[in-house]
Short mmCIF file of C-alpha atoms and ligand atoms in Angstrom, two decimals:
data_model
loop_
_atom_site.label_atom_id
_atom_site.label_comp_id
_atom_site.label_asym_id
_atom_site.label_seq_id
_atom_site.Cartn_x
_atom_site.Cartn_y
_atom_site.Cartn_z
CA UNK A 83 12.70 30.40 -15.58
CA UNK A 84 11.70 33.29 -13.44
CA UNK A 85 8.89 31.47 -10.99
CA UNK A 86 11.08 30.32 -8.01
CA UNK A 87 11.68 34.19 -7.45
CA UNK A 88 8.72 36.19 -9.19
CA UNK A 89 5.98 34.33 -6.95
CA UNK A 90 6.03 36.44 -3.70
CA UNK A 91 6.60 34.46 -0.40
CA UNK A 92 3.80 33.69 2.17
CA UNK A 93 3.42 31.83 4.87
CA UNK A 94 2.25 28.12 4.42
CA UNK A 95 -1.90 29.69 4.73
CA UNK A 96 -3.77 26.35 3.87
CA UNK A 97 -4.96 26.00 0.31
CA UNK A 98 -8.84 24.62 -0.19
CA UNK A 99 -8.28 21.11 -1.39
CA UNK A 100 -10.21 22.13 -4.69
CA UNK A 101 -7.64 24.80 -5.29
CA UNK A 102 -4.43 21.93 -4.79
CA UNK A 103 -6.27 19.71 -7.19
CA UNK A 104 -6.75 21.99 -9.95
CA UNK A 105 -2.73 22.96 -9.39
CA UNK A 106 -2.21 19.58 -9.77
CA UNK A 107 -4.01 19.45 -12.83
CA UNK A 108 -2.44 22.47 -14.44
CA UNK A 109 1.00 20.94 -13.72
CA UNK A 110 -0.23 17.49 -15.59
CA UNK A 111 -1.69 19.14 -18.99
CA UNK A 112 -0.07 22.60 -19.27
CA UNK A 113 3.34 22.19 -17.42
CA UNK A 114 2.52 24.95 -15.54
CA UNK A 115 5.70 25.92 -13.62
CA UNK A 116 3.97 28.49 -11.77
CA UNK A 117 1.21 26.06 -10.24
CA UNK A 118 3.80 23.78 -9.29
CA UNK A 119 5.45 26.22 -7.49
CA UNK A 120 2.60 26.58 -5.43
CA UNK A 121 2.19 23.12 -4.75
CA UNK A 122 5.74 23.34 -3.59
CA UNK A 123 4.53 26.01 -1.34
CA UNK A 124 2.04 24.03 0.15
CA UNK A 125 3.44 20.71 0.47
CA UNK A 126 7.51 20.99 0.54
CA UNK A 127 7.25 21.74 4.20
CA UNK A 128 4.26 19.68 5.10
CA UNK A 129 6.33 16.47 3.65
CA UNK A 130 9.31 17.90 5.42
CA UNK A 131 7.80 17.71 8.54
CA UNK A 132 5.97 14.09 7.87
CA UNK A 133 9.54 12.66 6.89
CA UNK A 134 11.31 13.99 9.84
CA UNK A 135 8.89 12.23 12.06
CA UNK A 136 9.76 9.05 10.15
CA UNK A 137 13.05 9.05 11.17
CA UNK A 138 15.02 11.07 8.94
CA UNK A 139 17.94 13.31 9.07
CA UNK A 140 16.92 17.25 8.23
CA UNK A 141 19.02 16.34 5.42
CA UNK A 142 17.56 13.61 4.17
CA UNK A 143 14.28 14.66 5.08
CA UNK A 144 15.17 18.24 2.66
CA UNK A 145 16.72 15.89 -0.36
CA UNK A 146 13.79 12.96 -0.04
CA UNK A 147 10.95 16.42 -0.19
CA UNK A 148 12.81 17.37 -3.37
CA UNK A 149 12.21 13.66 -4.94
CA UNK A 150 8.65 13.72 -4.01
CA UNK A 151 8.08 16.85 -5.49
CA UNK A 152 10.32 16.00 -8.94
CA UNK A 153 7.96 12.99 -8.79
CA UNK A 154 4.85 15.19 -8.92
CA UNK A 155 6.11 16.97 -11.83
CA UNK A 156 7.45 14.10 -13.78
CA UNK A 157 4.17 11.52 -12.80
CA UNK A 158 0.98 14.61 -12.66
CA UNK A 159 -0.66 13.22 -15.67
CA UNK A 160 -1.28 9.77 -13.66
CA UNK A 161 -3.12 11.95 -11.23
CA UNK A 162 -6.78 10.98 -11.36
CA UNK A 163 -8.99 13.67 -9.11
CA UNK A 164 -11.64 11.15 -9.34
CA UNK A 165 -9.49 9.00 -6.87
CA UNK A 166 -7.94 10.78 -4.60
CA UNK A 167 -7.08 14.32 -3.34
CA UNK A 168 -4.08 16.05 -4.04
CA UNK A 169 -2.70 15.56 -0.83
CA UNK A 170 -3.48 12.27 -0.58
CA UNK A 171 -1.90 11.34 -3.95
CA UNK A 172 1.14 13.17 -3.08
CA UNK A 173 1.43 11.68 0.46
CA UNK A 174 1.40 8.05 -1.35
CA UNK A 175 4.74 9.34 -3.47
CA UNK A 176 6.50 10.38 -0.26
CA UNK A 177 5.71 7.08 1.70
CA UNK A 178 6.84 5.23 -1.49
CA UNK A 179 10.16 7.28 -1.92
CA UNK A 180 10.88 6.75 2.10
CA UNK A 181 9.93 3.33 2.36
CA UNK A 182 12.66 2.60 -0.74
CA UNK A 183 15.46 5.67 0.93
CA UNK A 184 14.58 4.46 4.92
CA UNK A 185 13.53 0.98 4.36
CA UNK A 186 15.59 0.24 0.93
CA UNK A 187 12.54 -1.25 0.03
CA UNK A 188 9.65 -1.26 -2.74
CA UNK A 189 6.21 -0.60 -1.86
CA UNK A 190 4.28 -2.93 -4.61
CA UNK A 191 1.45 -1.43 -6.32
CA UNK A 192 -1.22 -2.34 -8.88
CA UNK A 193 -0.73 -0.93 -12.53
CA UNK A 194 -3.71 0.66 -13.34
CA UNK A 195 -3.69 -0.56 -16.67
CA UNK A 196 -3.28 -3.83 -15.84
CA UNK A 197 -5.06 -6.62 -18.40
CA UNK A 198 -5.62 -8.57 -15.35
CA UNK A 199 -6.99 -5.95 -13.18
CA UNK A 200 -10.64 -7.25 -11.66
CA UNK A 201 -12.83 -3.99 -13.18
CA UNK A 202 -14.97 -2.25 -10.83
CA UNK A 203 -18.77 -3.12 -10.42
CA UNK A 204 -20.74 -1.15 -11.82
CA UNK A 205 -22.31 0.12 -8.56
CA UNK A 206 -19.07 0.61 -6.72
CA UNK A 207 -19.58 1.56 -3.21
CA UNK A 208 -17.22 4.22 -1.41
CA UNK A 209 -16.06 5.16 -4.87
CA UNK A 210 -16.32 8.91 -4.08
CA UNK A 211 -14.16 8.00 -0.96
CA UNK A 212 -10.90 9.77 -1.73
CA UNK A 213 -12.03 12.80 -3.81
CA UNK A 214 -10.85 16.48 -3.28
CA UNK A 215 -14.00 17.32 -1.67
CA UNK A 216 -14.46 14.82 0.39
CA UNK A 217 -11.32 15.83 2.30
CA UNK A 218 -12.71 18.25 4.80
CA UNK A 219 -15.46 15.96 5.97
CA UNK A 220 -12.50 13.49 6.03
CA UNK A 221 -10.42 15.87 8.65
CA UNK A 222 -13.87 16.98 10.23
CA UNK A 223 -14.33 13.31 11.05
CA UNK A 224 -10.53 12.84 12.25
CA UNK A 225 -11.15 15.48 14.21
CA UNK A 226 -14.23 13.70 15.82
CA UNK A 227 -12.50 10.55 17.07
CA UNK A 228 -11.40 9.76 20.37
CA UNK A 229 -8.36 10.71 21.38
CA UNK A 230 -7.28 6.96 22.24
CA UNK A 231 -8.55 6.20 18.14
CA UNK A 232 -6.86 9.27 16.48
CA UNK A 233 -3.19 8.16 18.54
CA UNK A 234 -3.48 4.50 16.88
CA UNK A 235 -3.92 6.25 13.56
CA UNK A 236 -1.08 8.83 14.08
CA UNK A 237 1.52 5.53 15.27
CA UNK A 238 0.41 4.01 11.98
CA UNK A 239 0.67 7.22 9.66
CA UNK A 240 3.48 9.19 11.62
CA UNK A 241 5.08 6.20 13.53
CA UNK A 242 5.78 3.62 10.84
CA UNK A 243 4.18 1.22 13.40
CA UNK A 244 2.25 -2.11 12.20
CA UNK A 245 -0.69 -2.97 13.77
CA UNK A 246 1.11 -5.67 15.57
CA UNK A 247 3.94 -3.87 16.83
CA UNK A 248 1.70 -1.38 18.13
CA UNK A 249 -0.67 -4.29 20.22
CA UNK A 250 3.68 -5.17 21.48
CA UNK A 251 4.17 -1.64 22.45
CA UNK A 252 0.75 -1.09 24.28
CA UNK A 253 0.77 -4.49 25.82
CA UNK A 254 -2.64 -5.43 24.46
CA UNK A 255 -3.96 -8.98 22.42
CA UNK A 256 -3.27 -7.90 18.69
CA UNK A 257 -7.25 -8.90 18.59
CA UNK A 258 -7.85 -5.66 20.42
CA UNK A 259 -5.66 -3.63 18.60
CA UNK A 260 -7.34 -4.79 15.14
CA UNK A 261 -10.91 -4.26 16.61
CA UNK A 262 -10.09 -0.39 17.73
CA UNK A 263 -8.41 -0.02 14.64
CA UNK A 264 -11.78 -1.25 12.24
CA UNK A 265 -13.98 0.63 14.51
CA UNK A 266 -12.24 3.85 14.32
CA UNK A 267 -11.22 3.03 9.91
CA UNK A 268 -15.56 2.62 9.74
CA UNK A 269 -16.34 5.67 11.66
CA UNK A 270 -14.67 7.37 9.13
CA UNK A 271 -15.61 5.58 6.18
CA UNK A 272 -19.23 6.44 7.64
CA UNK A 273 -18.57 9.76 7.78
CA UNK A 274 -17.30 9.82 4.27
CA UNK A 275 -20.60 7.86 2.89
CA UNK A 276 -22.93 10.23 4.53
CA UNK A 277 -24.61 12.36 1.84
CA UNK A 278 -23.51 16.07 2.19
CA UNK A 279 -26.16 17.65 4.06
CA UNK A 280 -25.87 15.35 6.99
CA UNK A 281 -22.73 16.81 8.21
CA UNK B 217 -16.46 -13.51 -9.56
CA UNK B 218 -15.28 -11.20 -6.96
CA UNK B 219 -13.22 -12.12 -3.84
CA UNK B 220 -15.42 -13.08 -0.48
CA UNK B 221 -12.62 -13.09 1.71
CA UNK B 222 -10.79 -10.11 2.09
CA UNK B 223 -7.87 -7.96 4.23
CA UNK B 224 -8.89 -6.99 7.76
CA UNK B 225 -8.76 -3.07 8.02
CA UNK B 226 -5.87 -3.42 10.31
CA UNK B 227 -3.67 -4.75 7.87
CA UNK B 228 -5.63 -2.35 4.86
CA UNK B 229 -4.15 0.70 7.34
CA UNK B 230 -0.68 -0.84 7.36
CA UNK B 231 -0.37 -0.86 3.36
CA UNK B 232 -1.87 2.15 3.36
CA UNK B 233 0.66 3.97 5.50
CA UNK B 234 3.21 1.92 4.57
CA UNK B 235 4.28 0.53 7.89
CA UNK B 236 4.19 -3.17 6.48
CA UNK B 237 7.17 -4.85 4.70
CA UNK B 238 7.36 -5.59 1.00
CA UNK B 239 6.87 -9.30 1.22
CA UNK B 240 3.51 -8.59 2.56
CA UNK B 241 2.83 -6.04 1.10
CA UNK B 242 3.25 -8.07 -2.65
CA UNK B 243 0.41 -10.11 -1.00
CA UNK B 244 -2.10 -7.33 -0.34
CA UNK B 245 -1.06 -5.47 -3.36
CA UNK B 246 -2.13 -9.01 -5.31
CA UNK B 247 -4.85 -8.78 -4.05
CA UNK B 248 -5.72 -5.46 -4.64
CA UNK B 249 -5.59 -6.41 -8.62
CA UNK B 250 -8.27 -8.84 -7.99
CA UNK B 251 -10.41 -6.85 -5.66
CA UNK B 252 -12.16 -3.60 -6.48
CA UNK B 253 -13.75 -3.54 -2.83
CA UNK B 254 -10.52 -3.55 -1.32
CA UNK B 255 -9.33 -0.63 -3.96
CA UNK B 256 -11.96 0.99 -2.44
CA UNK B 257 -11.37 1.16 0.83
CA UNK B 258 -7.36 1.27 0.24
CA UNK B 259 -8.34 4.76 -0.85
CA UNK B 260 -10.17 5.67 1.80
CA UNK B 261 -7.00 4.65 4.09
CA UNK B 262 -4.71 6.74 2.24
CA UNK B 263 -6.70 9.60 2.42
CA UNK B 264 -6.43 9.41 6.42
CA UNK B 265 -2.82 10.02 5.37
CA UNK B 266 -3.27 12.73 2.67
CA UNK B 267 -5.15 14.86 5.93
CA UNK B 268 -2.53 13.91 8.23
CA UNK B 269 -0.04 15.60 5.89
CA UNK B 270 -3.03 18.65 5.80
CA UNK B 271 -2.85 18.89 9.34
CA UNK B 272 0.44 18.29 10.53
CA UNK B 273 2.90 20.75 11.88
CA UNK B 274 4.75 22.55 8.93
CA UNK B 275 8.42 22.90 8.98
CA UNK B 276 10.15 25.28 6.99
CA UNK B 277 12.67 23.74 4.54
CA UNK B 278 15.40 25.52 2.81
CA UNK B 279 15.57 29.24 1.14
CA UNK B 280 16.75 27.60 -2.44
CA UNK B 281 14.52 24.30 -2.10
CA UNK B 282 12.27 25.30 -4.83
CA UNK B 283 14.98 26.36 -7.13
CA UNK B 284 17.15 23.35 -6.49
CA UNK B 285 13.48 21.38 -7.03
CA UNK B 286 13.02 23.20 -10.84
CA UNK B 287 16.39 22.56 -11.51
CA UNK B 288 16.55 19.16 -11.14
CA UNK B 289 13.08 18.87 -12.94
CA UNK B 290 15.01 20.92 -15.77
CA UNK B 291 17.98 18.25 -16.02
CA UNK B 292 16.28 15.16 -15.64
CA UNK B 293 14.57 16.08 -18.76
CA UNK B 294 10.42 15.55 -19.51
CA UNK B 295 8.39 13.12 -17.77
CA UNK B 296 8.44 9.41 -17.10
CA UNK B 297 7.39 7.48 -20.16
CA UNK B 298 4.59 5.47 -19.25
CA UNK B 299 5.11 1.57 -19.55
CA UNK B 300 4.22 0.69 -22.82
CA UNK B 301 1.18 -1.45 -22.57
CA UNK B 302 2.13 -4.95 -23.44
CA UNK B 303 -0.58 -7.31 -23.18
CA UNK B 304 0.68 -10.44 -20.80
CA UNK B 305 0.74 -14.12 -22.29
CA UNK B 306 -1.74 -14.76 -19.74
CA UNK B 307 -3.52 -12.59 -16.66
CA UNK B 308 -3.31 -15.36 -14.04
CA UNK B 309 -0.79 -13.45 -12.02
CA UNK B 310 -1.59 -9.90 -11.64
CA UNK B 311 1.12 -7.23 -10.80
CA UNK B 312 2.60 -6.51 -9.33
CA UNK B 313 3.78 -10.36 -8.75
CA UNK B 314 4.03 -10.71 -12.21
CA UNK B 315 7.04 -8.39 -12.23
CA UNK B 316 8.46 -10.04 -9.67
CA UNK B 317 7.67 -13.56 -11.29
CA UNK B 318 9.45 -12.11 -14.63
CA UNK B 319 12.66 -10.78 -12.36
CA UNK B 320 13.42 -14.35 -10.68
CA UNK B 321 13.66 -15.31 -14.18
CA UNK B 322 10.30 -17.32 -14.29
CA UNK B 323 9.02 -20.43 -11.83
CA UNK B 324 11.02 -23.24 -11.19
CA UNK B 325 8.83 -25.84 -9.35
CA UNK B 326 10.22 -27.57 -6.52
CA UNK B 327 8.71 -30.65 -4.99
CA UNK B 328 7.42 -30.32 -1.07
CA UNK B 329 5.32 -33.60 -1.24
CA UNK B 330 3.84 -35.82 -4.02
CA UNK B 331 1.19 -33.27 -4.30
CA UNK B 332 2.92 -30.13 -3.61
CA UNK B 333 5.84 -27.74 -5.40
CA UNK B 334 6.85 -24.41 -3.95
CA UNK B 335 8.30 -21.81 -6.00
CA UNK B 336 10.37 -19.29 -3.80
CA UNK B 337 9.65 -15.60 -4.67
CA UNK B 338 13.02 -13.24 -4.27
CA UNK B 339 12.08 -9.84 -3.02
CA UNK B 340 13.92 -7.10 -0.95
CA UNK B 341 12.83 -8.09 2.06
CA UNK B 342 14.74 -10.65 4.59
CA UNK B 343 12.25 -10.60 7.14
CA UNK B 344 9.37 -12.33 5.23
CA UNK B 345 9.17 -15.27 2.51
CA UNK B 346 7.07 -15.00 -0.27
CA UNK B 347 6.48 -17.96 -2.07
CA UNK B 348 3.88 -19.71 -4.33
CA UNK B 349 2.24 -23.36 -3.79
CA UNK B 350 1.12 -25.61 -6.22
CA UNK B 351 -1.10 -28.24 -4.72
CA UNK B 352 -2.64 -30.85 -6.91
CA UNK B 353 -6.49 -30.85 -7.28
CA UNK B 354 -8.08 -32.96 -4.42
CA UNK B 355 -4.81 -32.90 -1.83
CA UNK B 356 -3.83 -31.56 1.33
CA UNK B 357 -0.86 -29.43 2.02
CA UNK B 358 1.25 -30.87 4.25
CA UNK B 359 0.08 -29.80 8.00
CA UNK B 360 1.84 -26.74 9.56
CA UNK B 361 1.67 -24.10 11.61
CA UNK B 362 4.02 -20.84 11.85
CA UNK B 363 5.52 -18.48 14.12
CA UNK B 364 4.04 -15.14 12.94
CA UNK B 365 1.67 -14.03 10.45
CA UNK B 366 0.51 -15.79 7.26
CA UNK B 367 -1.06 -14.60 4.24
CA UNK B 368 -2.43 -17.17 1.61
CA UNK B 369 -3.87 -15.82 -1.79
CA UNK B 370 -5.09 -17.89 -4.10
CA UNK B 371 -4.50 -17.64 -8.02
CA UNK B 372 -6.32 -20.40 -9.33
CA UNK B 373 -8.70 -23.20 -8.31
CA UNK B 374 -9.64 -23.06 -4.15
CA UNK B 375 -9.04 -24.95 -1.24
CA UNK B 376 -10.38 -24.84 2.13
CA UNK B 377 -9.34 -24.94 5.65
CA UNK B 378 -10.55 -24.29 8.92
CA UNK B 379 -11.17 -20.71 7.98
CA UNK B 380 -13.59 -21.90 5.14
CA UNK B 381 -13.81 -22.20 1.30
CA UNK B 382 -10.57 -19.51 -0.33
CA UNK B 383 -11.14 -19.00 -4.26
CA UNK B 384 -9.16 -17.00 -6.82
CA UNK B 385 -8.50 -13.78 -5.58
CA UNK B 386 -9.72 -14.51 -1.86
CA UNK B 387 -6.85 -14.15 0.81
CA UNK B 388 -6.41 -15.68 4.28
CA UNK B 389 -4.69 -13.67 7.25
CA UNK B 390 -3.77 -17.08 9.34
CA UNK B 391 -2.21 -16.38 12.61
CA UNK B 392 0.46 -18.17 15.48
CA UNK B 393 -2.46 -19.85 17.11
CA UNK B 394 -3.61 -21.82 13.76
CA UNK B 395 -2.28 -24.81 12.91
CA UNK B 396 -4.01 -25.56 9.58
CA UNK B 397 -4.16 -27.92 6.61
CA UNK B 398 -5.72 -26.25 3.33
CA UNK B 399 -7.11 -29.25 1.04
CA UNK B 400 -7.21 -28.36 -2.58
CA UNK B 401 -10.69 -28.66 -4.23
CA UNK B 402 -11.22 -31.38 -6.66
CA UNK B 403 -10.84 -30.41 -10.66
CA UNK B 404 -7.94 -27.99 -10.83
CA UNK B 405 -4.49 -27.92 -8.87
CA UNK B 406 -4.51 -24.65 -6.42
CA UNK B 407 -1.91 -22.21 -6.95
CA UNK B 408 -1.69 -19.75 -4.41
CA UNK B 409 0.85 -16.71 -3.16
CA UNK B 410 1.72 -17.46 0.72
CA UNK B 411 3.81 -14.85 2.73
CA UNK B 412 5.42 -15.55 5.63
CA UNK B 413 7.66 -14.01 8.49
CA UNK B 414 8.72 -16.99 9.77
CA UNK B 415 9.51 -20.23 8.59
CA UNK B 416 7.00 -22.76 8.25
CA UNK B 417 7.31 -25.55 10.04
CA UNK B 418 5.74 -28.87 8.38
CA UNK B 419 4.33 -31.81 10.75
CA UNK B 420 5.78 -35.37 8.83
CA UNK B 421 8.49 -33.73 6.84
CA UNK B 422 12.11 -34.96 8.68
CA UNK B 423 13.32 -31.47 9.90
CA UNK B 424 16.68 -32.28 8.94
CA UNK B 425 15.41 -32.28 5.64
CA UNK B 426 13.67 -28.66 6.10
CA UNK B 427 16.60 -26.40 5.17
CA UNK B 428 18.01 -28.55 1.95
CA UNK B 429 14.14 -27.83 0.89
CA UNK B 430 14.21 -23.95 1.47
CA UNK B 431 11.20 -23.98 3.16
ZN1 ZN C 764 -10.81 -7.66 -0.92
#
């Protein structure tokens, strides 16, 4: 197993999210050591950061990026690009493995292949929500909220904060807080419906 | 048919960034198996978080982190089996509460009223109570009103309330300021999952009595 030293090291440059996905997929049907070790590139620190934010210890934070990442290799073929983008996919694997090492709790889920899952109409709206491609106009559009809109989303993603302990910690109704917080969730589910030359 | 009353986005953003509790997060989850609308926009809320991890700040982790990483991936052997797909006797409960219902052993009914029996979910979480209610077709729950949040999904048959008409697969997000009696529809008894972070308090039930019930 030469890849952890052969690959040479750069610096954490961004990857296109079209170039993560198809990493991801390479890992799921070819075991491709050397794609994972890319996505290790990418993400290791990334998740590093997110989980010291959390609340971690550098520690912790270093052995709960190692699970995530043993995750990705051991759970790649449930990976649907369809769904989601590869960041997005793996930043549900860290929440789940923190919420269960921070929170020593589970963080239930549907089973996709679930007998008693209600199918999808036919004409699903928002469907191409989550894809790889959609994830720059997703970060364009972050990028476009207020700064009062983006700071509820960052207590919620980077905080651990519920909606109603962040209407406690701001001192406003929890109506309030729930309003801002659809108004800012449909700009960006807007943004994400628009058809691509309207950007 | 397909739910008509659904999670607000505030509480959709919780589950998606995982800032929620498991109790109610069994609830939305629940939901989500009945609710391909919801799916939807569940993925659009953890996207927010796959570009927060895109643009946040990186920091460097160890030298030997990747090699540590491939060798653990080396030991541990190939990857996780997939659940074998075994059909369930019956899809009434979705999961993930049917795992849950299958790891307290199955539902033992207890009796709340003439018309009611609660069946008290164990999860990992001590700050919420997740429980189903069985009320029979045509009756009221017993009034009562609660502390904190309350989420009521139902399973099978309806009832209504003063937030309106709640089918299979609908949920209600009931707050401290509603004090409300759902009434089972006539022709089936109403099963539903209810999570709560407080206890409930019943109007009419002796509260001395309240504790022996576990409610
Ligand atoms: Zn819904």
């Amino acid at each position: 197993m030469d890849t952890g030293t052969a690959t040479p090291k750069r610096d954490a440059a961004p990857m296109d999210p079209a170039t993560l996905s198809r990493h991801l997929c390479d890992v799921a049907e070819r075991r491709d050591k050397a794609a994972f070790a890319e996505l290790f590139r990418h993400f290791s620190p990334r998740l590093k950061s997110y989980l010291l934010r959390l609340g971690g210890s550098a520690s912790g934070a270093e052995e709960l990026v190692q699970e995530t990442m043993v995750a990705v290799w051991r759970k790649a073929d449930r990976y649907d690009p369809s769904k989601a983008s590869a960041s997005t996919w793996i930043f549900t694997i860290a929440r789940n493995l923190r919420i269960d090492a921070y929170r020593r709790q589970k963080h239930p889920e549907i089973e996709a292949d679930d007998p008693a899952l209600a199918p999808e109409p036919d004409e699903a709206p928002d469907v191409a929500v989550g894809r790889g491609q959609d994830a720059a106009r997703l970060t364009e559009a972050l990028s476009r909220l207020s700064d009062a809109d983006r700071s509820l989303l960052r207590m919620s993603f980077y905080d651990d904060l519920s909606h109603s302990t962040i209407a406690d910690r701001l001192g406003l109704p929890l109506g309030t807080v729930k309003s801002r917080i659809r108004l800012a969730f449909g700009k960006l589910r807007t943004a994400l419906a628009q058809p691509e030359d309207d950007i | 048919m397909l739910p008509t009353q659904h999670l607000s986005d505030a509480l959709l953003i919780d589950y998606a960034a995982g800032t929620v509790s498991e109790g109610w997060s069994l609830a939305i989850a629940t939901h989500l198996a009945l609710c391909p609308a919801c799916r939807n926009r569940v993925l659009a809320a953890e996207a927010i978080g796959g570009a927060m991890i895109e643009a946040i700040e990186p920091e460097p982790v160890s030298e030997d982190a990747l090699a540590a990483t491939l060798a653990r991936i080396e030991a541990d052997g190939e990857s996780e089996p997939r659940r074998p797909a075994v059909p369930p006797a019956d899809t009434l409960f979705p999961e993930p509460l049917r795992s849950y219902l299958a790891n307290a052993g199955g539902i033992v009914w207890r009796r709340l009223s003439p018309s009611a029996q609660t069946f008290i979910i164990p999860t990992g979480d001590r700050s919420t109570t997740a429980r189903l209610l069985k009320i029979a077709a045509g009756a009221a729950m017993p009034v009562h009103s609660h502390r904190g949040l309350e989420l009521t999904l139902v399973l099978q048959g309806a009832f209504h309330d003063e937030g309106g008409t709640f089918a299979r697969g609908d949920i209600e997000e009931a707050n401290e300021e509603v004090e409300h009696q759902p009434i089972a529809m006539p022709g089936e008894d109403c099963i539903c999952l209810a999570v709560t972070d407080a206890k409930l308090r019943f109007r009419g039930l002796p509260r001395l009595l309240q504790p022996f019930l576990g409610i």
